[in-house]
Coordinates of C-alpha atoms in Angstrom, one line a residue:
X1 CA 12.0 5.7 -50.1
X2 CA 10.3 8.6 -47.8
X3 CA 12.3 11.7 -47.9
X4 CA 13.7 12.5 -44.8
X5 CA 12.6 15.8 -42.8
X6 CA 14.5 16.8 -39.8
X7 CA 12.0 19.1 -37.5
X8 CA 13.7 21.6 -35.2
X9 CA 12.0 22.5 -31.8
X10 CA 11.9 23.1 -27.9
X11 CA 8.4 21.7 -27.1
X12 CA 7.4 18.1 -27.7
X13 CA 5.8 15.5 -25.7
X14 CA 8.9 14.3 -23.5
X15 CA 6.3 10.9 -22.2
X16 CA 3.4 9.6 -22.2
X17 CA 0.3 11.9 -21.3
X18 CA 3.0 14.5 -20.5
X19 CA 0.5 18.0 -20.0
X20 CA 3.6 20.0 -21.5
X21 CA 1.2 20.9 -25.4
X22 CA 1.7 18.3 -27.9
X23 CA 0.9 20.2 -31.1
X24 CA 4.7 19.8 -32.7
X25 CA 3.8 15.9 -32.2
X26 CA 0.0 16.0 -33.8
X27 CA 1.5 17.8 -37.3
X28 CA 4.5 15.4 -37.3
X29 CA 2.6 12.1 -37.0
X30 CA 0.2 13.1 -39.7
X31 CA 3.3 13.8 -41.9
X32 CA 5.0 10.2 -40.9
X33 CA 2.9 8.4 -43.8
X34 CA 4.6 10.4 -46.4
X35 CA 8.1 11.5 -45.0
X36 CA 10.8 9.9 -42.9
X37 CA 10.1 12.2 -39.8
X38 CA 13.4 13.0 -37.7
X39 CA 12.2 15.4 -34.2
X40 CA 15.2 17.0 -33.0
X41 CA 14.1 18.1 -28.9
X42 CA 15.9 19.0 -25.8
X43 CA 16.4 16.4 -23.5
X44 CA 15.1 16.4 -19.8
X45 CA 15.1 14.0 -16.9
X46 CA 12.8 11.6 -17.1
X47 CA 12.7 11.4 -20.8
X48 CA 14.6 8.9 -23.1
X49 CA 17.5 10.1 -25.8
X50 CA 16.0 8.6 -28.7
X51 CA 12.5 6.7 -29.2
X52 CA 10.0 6.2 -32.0
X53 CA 6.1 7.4 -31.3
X54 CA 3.4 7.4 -34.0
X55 CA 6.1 6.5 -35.9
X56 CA 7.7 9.5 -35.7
X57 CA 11.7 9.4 -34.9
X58 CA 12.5 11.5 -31.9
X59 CA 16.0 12.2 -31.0
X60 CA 16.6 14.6 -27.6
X61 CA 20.2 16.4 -27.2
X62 CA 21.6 17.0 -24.1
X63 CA 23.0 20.4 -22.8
X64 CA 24.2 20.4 -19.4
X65 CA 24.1 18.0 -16.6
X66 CA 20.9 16.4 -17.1
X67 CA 19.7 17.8 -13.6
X68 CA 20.9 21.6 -15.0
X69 CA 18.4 20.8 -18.2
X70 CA 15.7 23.6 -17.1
X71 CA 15.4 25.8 -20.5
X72 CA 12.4 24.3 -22.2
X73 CA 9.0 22.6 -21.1
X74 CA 7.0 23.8 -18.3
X75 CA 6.2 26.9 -19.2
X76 CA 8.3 27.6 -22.1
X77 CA 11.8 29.1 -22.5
X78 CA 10.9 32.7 -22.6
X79 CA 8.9 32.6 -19.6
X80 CA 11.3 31.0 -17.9
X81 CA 13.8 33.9 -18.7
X82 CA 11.7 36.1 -17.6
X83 CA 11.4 34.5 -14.1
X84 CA 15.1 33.4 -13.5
X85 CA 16.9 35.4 -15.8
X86 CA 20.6 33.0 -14.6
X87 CA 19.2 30.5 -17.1
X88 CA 20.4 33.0 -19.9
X89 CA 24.0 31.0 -18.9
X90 CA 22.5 28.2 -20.7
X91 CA 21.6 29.5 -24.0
X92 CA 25.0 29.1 -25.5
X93 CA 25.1 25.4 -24.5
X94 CA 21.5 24.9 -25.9
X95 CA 22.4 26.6 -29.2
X96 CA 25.4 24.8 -29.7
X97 CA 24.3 21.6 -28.9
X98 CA 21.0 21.4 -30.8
X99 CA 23.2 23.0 -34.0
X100 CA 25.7 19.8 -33.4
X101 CA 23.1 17.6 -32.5
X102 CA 21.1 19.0 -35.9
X103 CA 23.9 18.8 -38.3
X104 CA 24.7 15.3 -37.2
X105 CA 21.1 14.3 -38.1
X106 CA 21.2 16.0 -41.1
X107 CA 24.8 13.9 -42.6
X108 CA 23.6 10.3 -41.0
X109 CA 19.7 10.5 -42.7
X110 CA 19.9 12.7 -45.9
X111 CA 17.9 15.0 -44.8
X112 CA 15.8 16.8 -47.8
X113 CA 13.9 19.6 -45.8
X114 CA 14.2 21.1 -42.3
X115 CA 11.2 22.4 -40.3
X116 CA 11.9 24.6 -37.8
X117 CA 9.3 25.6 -34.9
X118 CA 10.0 29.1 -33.6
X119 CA 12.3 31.6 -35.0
X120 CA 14.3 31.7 -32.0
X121 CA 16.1 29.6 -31.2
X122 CA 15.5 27.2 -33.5
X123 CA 15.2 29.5 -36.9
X124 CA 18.3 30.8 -36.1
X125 CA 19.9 27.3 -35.5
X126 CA 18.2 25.9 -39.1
X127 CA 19.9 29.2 -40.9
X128 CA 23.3 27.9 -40.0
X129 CA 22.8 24.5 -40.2
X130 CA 21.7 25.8 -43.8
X131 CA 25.0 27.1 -44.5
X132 CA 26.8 23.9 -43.8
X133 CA 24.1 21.8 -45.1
X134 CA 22.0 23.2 -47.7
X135 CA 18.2 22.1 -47.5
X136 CA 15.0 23.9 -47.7
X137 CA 14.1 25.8 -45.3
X138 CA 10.3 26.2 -43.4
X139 CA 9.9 28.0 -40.2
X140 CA 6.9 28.4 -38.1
X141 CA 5.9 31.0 -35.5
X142 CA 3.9 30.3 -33.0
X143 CA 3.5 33.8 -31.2
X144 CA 6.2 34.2 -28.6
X145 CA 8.8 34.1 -30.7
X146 CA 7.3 37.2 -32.8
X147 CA 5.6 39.0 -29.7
X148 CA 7.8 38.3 -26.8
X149 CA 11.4 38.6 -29.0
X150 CA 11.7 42.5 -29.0
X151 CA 14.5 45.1 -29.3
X152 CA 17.6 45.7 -32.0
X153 CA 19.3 42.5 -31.6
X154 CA 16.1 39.8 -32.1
X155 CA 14.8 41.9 -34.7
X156 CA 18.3 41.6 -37.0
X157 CA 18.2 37.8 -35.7
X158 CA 14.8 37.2 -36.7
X159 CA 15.7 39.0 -40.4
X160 CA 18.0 36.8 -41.3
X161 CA 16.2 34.0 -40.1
X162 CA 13.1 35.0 -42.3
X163 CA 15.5 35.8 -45.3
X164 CA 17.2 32.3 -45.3
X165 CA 13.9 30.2 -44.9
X166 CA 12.3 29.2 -48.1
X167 CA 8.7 29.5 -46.6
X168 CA 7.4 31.0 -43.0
X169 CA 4.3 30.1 -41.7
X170 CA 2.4 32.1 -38.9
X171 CA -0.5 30.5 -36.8
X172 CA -2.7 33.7 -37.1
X173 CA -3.9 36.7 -39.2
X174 CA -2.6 39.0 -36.5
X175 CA 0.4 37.3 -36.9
X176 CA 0.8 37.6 -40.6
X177 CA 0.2 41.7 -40.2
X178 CA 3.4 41.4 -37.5
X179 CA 5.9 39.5 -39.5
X180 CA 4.8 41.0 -42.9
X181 CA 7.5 44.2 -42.7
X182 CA 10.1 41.4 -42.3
X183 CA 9.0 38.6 -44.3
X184 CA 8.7 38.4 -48.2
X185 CA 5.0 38.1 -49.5
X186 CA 5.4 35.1 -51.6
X187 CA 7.2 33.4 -48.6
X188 CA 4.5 33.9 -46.0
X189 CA 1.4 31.7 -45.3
X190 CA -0.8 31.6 -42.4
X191 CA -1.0 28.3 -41.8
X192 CA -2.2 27.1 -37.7
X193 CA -1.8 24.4 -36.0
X194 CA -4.8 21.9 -35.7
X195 CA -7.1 20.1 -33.3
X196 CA -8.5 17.1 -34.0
X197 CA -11.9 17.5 -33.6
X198 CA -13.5 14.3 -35.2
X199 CA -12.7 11.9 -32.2
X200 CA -10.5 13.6 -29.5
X201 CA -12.0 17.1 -28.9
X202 CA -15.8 16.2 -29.1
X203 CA -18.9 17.1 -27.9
X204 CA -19.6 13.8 -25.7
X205 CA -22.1 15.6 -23.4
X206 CA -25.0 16.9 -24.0
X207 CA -25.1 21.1 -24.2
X208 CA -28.4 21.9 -22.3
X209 CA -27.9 21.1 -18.7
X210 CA -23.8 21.7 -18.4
X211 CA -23.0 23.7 -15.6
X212 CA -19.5 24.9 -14.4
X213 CA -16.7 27.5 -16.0
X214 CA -13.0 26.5 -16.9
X215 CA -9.9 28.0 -17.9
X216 CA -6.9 25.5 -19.6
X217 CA -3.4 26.8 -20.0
X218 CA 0.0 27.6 -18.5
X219 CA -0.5 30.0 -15.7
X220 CA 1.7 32.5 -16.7
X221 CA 1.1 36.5 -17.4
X222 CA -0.1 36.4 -20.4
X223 CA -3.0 34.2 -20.0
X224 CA -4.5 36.8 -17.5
X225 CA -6.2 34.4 -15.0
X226 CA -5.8 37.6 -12.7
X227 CA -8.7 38.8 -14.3
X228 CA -10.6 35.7 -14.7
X229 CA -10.1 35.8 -10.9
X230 CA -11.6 39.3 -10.7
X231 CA -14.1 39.1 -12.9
X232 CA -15.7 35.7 -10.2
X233 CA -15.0 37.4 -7.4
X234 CA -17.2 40.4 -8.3
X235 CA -20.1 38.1 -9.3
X236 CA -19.6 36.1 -6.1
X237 CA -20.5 39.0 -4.2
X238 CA -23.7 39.6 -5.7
X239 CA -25.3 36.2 -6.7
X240 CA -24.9 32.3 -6.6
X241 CA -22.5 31.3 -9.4
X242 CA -20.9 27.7 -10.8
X243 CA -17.8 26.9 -9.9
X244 CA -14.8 27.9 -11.6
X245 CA -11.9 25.4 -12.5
X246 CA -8.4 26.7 -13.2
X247 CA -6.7 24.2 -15.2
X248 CA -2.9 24.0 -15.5
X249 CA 0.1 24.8 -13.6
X250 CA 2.8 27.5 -14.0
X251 CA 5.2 29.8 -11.9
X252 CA 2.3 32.2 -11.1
X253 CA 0.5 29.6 -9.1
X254 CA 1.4 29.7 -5.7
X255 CA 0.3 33.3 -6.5
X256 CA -3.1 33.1 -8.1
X257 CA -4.0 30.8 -4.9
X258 CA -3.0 33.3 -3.0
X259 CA -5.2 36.0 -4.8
X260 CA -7.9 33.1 -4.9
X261 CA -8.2 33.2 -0.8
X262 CA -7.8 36.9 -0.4
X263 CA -10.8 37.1 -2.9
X264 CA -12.5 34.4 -0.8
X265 CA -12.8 31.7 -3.3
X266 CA -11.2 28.9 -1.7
X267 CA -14.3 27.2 -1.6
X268 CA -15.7 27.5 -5.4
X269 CA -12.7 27.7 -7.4
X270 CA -10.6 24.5 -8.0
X271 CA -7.0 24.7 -8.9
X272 CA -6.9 21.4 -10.4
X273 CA -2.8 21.8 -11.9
X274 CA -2.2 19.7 -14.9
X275 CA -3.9 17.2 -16.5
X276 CA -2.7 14.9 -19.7
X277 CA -3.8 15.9 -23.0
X278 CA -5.8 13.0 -23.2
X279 CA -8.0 13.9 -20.3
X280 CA -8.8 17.1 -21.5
X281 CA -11.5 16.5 -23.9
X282 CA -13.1 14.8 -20.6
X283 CA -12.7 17.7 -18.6
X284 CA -14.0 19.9 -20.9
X285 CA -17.2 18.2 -21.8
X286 CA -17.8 18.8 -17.9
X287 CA -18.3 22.4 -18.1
X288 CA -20.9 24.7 -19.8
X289 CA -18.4 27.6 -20.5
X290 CA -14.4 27.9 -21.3
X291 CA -13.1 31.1 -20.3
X292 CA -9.4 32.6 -22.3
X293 CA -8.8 36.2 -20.6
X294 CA -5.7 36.5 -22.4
X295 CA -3.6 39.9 -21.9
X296 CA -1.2 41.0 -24.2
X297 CA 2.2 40.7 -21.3
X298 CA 4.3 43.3 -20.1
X299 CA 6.7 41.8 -22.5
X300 CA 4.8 42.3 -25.2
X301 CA 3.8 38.8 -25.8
X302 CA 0.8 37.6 -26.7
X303 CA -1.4 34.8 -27.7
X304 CA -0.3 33.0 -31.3
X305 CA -3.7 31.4 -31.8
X306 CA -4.9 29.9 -28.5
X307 CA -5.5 26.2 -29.7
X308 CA -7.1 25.9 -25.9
X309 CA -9.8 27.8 -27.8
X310 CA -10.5 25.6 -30.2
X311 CA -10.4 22.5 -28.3
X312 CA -13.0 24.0 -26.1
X313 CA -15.3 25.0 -29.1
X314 CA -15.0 21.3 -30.1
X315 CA -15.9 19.8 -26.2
X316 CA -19.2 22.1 -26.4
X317 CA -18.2 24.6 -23.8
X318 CA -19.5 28.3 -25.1
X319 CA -16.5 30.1 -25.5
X320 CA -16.0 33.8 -23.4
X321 CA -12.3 35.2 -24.8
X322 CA -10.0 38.4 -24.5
X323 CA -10.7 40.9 -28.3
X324 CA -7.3 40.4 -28.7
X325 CA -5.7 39.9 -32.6
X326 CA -5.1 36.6 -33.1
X327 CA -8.3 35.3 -30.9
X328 CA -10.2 36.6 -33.2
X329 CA -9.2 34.0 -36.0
X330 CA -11.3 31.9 -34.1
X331 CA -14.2 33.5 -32.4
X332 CA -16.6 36.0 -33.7
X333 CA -18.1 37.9 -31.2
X334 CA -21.8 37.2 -31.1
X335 CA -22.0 34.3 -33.3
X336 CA -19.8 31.7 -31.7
X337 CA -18.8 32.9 -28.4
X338 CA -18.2 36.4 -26.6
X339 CA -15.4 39.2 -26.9
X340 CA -14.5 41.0 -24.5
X341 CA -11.7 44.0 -23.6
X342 CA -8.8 42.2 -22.6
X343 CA -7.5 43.1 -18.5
X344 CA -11.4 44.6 -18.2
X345 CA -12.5 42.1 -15.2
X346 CA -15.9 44.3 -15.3
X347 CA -16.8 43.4 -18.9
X348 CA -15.6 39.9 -18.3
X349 CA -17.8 39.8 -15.2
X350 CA -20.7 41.2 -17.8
X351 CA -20.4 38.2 -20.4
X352 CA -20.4 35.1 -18.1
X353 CA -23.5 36.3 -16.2
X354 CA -25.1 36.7 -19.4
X355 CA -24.5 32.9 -20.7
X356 CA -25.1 31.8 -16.9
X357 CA -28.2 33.3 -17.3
X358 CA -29.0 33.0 -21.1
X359 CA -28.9 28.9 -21.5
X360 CA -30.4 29.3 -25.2
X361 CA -28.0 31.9 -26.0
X362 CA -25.1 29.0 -24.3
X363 CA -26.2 26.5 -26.3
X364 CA -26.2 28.6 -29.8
X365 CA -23.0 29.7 -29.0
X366 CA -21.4 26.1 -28.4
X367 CA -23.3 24.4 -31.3
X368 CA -21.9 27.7 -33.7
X369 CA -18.7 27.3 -31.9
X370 CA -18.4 23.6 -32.7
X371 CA -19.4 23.8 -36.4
X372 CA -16.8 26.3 -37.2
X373 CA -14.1 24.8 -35.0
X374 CA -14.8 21.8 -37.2
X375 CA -14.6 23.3 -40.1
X376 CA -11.6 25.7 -39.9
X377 CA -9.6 24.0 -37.6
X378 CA -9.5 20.0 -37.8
X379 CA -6.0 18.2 -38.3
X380 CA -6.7 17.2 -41.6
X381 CA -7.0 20.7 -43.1
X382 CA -3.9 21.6 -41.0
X383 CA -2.0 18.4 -41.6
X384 CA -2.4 18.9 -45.6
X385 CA -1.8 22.7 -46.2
X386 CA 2.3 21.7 -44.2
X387 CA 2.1 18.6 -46.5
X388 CA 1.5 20.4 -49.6
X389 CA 3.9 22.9 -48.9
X390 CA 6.6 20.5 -48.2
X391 CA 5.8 19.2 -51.5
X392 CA 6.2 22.5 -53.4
X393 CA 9.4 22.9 -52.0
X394 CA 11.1 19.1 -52.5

């Protein structure tokens, strides 16, 4: 018999070919061969209580009227926050209910090891579900969590979260160096999230000959597509360019349209909202060059890892990305993409004319970009560094 894992978290694919990132999902169903796998989620409308995918078990808990369910997905919970700061009224009734929900889970299937993704709130809900239910503890930070969770009170939270859990992973060197005041050595492993880049997140087009630029992800602050913005606009004015697609939704939409006509780009850049994971390797493979401007937010938070990165690397787009920390897990400036100061739409402006000009330079970036994608960043590496761990700790 499997043991039984119960895996905590606010993010997970609520249908099929939801947009809403599906990397909670990937890990679990690579795990589902050797554990019982119990997801623990919030619930929304339009999503069922309890189903099984990949043969992972997912169960969803309710908090408030389901039309009142507006905490997680589509965008995230601290972003959300941020932008309607009422829905604070609701963290009490999340807590409680995934800690209810949780310890339920936990008596009914024996659970031998709980997983928790982010420190808060889920962390926090794992410590106490530890103290009525002892169990192993592993809890993964994804960035926000760490960045974005500032001030007295989160700091003492996140402590006792990181003192309780048996392991914490981070998704990023620059992560690591955060958490590490906090965080006991021998409990700390970097340890990211994967892509799988041996049939999804290919290179199905050839690289010579791609034209185009594209940004995926959320459109909130911290993925500065302000700048990217910017940065086109100044090019515009002094040469032909490709077209630019802006790929995702997010509260700052209606906003960045806005700034997209003011800048007079309504005709060359396409705000194309959300597409379904599985269309995105598609996409991709349309476009010569994948642009991340990342900023660090005026919350502090900041980019985890940028899987979006990685996928791109994989699709054979040449990869132009903020020098922020944890970005540079992935690219090396000069070898298998470009670096540039984050919020600096002039040097941004600087490194896409030089690939739109430079096609040899294009293509040794995507081909160096795809190799080491490949290598460093594939689900099976990923999948079997969580699995071992598990293992050391059962």
């Amino acid at each position: 018999m499997k043991p039984a894992i119960l895996v905590l978290t606010s993010t997970y694919p609520r249908w099929a070919n939801d947009p809403d990132p599906g990397f909670v999902h990937e890990l679990c169903r690579r795990l589902a061969p050797d554990y019982e796998v119990h997801v623990l989620a919030p619930h929304c409308r339009g999503a069922q209580r309890r189903e099984t995918m990949d043969a992972v078990h997912v169960h969803r808990f309710r908090y408030f009227l389901t039309s009142g369910q507006q905490l997680a997905y589509d965008g995230g919970m601290l972003t959300k926050l941020q932008l309607r700061p009422w829905l604070a009224l609701l963290l009490p009734l999340f807590f409680c209910a995934q800690l209810f929900s949780a310890w339920r889970l936990s008596r009914r299937y024996r659970v031998a090891l709980v997983h928790a993704h982010w420190v808060i709130p889920q962390g926090l809900v794992a410590w106490l579900l530890g103290l009525l239910r002892p169990a192993p503890l592993v809890v993964t930070s994804h960035g926000a969590d760490v960045y974005g969770l500032r001030g007295g009170l989160a700091s003492y939270l996140k402590g006792r979260v990181y003192t309780a859990a048996s392991a914490v992973t981070v998704v990023s060197r620059a992560m690591a160096e955060a958490v590490g005041a906090q965080v006991a050595a021998d409990k700390l492993q970097v340890a990211p999230m994967g892509v799988d880049l041996q049939q999804r997140f290919v290179a199905s087009a050839p690289l010579a000959g791609r034209e185009g630029l594209v940004f995926v992800g959320r459109l909130v602050e911290k993925k500065g597509v302000d700048v990217l913005l910017r940065a086109y606009a100044h090019l515009a004015r002094q040469r032909a360019l490709p077209g630019l697609s802006i790929v995702g939704d997010g509260p700052l939409r209606p906003e960045l349209e806005g700034m997209a006509r003011d800048l007079g780009l309504a005709q060359s850049v396409t705000f194309a909202g959300a597409v379904p994971n599985a269309q995105l390797p598609q996409l991709l493979n349309r476009h010569a060059i994948a642009v991340v401007p990342s900023v660090v937010a005026a919350s502090g938070d900041q980019e985890g890892l940028g899987l979006v990165t990685v996928e791109a690397m994989g699709c054979g787009c040449a990869v132009i990305a903020s020098d922020l920390p944890a970005i540079r897990d992935v690219v090396r400036d000069g070898r298998n993409g470009l670096l540039f100061a984050p919020a600096d739409a002039g040097a941004l402006a600087v490194a896409i004319e030089r690939l739109i000009d430079d096609d040899a330079l294009r293509c040794e970036l995507a081909r160096q970009g795809g190799e080491g994608a490949r290598r460093d960043f594939d689900w099976s590496g990923a999948a079997r560094r969580y699995r071992e761990l598990f293992a050391t700790l059962l």
